[in-house]
Tab-separated table of C-alpha atoms in Angstrom:
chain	number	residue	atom	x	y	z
A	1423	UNK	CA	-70.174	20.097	-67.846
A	1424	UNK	CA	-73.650	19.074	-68.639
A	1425	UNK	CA	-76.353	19.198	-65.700
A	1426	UNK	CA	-79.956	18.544	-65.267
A	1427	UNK	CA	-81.686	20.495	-62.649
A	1428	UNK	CA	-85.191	19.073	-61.723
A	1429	UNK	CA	-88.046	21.085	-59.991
A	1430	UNK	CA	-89.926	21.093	-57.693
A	1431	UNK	CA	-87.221	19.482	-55.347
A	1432	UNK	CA	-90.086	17.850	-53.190
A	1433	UNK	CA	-93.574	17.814	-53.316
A	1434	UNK	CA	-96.716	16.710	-51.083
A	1435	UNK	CA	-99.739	16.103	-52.852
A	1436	UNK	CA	-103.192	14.732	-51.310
A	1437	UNK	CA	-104.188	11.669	-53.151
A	1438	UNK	CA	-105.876	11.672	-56.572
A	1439	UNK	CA	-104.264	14.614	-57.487
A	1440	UNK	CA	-102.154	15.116	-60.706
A	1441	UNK	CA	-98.568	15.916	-60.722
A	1442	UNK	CA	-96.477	17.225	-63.012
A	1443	UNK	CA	-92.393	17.761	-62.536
A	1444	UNK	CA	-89.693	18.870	-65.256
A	1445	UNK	CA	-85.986	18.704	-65.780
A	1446	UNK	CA	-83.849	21.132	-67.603
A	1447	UNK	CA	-80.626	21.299	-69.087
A	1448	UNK	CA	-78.146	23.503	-69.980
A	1449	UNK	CA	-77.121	21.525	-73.171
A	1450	UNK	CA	-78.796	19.570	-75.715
A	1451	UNK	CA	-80.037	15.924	-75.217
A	1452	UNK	CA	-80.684	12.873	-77.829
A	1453	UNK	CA	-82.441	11.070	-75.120
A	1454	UNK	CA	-84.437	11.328	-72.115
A	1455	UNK	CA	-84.820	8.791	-69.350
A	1456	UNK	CA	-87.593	8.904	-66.364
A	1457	UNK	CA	-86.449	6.595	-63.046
A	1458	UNK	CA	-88.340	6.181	-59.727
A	1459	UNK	CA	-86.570	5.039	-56.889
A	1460	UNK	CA	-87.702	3.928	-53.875
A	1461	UNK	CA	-86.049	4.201	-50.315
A	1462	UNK	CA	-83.472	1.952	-50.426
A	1463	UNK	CA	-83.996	0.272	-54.070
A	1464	UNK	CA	-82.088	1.198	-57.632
A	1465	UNK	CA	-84.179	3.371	-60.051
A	1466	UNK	CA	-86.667	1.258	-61.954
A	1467	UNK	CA	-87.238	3.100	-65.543
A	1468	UNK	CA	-90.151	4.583	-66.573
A	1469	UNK	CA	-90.520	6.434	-69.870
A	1470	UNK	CA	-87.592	6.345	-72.127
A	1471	UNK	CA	-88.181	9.472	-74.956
A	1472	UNK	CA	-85.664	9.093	-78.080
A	1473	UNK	CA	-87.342	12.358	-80.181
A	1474	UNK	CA	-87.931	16.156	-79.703
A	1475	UNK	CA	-91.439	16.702	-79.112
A	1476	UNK	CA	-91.801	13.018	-78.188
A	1477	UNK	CA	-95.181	12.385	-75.500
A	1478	UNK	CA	-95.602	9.079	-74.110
A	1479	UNK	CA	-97.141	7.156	-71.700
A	1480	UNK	CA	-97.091	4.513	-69.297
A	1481	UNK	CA	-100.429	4.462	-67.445
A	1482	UNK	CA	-100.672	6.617	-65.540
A	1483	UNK	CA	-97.851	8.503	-66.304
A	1484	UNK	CA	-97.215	10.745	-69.362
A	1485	UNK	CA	-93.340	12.125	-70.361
A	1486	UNK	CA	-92.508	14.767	-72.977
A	1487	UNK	CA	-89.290	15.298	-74.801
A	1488	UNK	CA	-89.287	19.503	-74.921
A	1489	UNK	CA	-89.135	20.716	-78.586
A	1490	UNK	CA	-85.765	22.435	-77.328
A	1491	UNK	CA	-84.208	19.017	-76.537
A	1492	UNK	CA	-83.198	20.686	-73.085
A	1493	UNK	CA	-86.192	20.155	-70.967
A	1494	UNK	CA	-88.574	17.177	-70.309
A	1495	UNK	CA	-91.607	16.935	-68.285
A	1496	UNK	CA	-93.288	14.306	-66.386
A	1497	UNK	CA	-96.540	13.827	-65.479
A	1498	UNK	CA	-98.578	11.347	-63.049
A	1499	UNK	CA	-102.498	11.333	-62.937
A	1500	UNK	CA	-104.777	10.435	-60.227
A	1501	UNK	CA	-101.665	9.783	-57.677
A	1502	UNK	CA	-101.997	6.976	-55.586
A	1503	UNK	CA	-99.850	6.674	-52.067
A	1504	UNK	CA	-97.472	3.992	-54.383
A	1505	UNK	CA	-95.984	6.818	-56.344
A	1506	UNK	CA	-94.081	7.878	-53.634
A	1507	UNK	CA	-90.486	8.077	-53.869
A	1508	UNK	CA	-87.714	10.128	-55.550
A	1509	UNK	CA	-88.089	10.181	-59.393
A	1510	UNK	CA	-85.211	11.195	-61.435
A	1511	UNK	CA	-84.394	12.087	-65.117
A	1512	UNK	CA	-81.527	11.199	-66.647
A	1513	UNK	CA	-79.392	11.389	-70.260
A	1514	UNK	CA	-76.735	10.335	-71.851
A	1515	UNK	CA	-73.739	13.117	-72.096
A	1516	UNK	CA	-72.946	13.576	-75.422
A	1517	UNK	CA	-71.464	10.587	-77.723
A	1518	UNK	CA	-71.507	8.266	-74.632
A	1519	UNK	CA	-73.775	5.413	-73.200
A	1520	UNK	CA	-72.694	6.923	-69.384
A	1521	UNK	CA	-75.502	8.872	-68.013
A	1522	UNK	CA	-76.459	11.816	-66.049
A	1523	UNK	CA	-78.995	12.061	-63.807
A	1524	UNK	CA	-81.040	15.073	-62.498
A	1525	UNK	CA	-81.238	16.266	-58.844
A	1526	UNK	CA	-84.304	14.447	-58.046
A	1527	UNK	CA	-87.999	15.471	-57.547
A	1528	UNK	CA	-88.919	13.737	-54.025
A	1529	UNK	CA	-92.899	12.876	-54.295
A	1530	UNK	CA	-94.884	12.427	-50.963
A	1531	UNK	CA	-98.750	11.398	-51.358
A	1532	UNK	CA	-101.184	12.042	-48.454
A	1533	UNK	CA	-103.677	9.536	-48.238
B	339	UNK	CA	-86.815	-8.939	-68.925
B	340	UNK	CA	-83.554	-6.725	-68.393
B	341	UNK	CA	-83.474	-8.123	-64.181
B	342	UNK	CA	-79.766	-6.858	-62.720
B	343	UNK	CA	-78.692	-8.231	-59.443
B	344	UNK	CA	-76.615	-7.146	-56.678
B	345	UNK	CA	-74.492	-8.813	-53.948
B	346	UNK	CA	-74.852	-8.321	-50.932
B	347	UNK	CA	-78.015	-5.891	-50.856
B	348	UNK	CA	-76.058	-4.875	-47.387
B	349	UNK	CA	-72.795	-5.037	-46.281
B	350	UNK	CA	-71.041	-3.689	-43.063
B	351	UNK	CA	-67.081	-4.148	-42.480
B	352	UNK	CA	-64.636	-2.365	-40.342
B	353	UNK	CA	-62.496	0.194	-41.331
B	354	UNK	CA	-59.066	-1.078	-43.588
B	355	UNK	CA	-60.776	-4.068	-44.854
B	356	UNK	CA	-61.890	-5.330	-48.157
B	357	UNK	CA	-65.627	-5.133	-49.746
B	358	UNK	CA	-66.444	-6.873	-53.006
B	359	UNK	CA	-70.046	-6.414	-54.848
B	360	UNK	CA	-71.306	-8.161	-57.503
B	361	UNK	CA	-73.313	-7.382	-60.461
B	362	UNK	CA	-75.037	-9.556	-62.408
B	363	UNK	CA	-77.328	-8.905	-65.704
B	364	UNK	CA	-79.561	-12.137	-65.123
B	365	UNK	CA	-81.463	-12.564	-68.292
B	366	UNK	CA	-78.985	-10.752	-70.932
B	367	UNK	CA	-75.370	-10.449	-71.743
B	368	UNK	CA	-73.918	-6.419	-71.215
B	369	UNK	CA	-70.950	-5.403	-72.743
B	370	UNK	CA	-70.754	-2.481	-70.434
B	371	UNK	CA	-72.056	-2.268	-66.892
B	372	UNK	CA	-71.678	1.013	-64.957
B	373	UNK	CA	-71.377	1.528	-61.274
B	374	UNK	CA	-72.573	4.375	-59.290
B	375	UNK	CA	-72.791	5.785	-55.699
B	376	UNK	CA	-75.358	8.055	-53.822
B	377	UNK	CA	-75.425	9.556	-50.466
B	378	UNK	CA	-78.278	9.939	-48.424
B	379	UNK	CA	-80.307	12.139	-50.256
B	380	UNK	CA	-78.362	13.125	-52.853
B	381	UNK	CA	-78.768	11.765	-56.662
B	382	UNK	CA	-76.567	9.191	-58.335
B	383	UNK	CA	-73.042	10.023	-59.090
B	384	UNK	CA	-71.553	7.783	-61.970
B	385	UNK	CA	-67.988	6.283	-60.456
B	386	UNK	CA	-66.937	4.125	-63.512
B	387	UNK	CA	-67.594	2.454	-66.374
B	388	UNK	CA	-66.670	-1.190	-66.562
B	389	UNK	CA	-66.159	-2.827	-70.016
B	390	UNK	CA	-66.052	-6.615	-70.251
B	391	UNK	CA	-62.073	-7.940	-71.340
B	392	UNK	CA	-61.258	-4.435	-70.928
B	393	UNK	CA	-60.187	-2.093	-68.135
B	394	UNK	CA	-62.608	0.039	-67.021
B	395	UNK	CA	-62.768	3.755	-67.051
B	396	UNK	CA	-63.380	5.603	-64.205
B	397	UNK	CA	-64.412	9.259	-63.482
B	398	UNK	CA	-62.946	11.819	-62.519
B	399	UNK	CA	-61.892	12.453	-58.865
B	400	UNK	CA	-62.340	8.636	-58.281
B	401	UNK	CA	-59.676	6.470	-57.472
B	402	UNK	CA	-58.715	3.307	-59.838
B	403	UNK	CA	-56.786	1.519	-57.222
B	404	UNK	CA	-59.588	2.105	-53.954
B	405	UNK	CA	-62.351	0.921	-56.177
B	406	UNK	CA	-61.509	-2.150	-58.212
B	407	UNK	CA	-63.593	-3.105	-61.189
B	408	UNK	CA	-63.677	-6.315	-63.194
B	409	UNK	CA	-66.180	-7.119	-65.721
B	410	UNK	CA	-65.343	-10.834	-66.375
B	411	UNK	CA	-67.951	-12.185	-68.199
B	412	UNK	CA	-70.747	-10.395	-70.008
B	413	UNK	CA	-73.002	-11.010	-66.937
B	414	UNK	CA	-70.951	-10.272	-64.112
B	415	UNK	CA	-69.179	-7.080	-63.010
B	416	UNK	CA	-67.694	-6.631	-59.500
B	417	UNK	CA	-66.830	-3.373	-57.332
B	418	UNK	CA	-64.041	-3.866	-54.890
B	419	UNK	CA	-63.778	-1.414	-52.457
B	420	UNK	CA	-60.381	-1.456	-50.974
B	421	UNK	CA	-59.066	-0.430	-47.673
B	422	UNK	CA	-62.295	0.647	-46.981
B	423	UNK	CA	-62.826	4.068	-44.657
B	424	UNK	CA	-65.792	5.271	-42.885
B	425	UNK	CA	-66.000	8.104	-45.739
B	426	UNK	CA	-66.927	5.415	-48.480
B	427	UNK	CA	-70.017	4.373	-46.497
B	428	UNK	CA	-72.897	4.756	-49.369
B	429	UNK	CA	-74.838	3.252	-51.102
B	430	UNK	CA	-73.634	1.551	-54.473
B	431	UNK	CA	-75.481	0.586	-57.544
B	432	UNK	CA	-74.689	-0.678	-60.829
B	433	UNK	CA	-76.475	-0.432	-64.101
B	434	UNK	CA	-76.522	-2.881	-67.386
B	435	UNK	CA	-76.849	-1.860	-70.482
B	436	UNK	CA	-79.592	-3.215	-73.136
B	437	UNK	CA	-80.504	-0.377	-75.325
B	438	UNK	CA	-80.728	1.392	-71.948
B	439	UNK	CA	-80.005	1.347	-68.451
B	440	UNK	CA	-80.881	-1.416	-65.901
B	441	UNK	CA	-80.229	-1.131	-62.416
B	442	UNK	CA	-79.583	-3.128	-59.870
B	443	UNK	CA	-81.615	-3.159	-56.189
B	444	UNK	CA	-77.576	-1.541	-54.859
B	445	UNK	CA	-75.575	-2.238	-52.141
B	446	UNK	CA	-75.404	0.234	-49.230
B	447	UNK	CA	-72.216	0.118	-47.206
B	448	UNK	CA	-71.227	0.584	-44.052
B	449	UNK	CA	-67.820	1.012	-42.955
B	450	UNK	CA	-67.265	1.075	-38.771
């Protein structure tokens, strides 16, 4: 079946510094999805990406949709001790609206 | 826009009994709702996918009679997890759908 395998799995960072994360696939994807979640909460969406080659942003954070359609990568700038948390991708499998989500990159900021 | 509640945020019970959530799409109507569970550090696992005046459709290796899903309205779906057991002490979220997927704040369970 269709999996997304995210790397790093965790991640300390000092503050200010840039981050960058991907997800991969072993199948092809229409549509990529970026969630954070925070201890205890659901995943809040970030940057939805609809076309290969796709790069968009959302302040501070910038998401590409791979050219291959079975990778995306996301970005954070300038982290800040907020960004902390798990942040997943996610698709949908093929011809459905159910998704799939990644293992999870878990982001720590040192202040 | 696109806020999804859940029902108790926390719930704990002892083992045999009953636990209903409820999800709610507050500010639009979804057609489908999906529910999910995660353990502790783990991602989310899709469990089912409740359509409203339909029966919903659950994955595979989880059980249609332990965990009860009824999607009675196009705002309201609730997850009833039945003769509950230690072993189905997670944490629970559910998901609308409005061009994507909205998720609720979840429910974690705990079953003594």
């Amino acid at each position: 079946g269709q999996q997304l395998n995210q790397s790093p799995q965790s991640m300390f960072i000092q503050e200010g510094e840039d981050v960058s994360m991907n997800c991969t696939s072993s199948s092809i994807f229409n549509t990529w999805l970026w969630y954070k979640q925070d201890p205890g909460e659901g995943p809040v969406l970030l940057i939805a990406l609809y076309k290969a080659g796709e790069l968009t942003s959302n302040g501070r954070l910038t998401a590409q949709f791979g050219i291959t359609r079975k990778d995306s990568f996301l970005n954070i700038s300038a982290s800040i001790p907020s960004d902390v948390g798990i942040y997943f991708c996610a698709g949908p499998t093929s011809g459905t609206y159910k998704y799939i989500f990644g293992t999870g990159t878990r982001l720590k900021v040192l202040a | 826009g696109a806020v999804v509640s859940q029902h108790p945020s926390r719930v704990i019970c002892k083992s045999g009994t009953s636990v209903k959530i409820e999800c709610r799409s507050l500010d639009f109507q979804a057609t489908t709702m999906f529910w999910y569970r995660q353990f502790p550090k783990q991602s989310l696992m899709l469990m089912a996918t409740s359509n409203e005046g339909s029966k919903a459709t659950y994955e595979q290796g989880v059980e249609k009679d332990k965990f009860l899903i009824n999607h009675a309205s196009l705002t309201l779906s609730t997850l009833t997890v039945t003769s509950a057991h230690p072993e189905d002490s997670s944490f629970y979220i559910c998901s609308a759908t409005r061009e994507t997927q909205y998720f609720g704040p979840g429910t974690r369970l705990l079953v003594l």
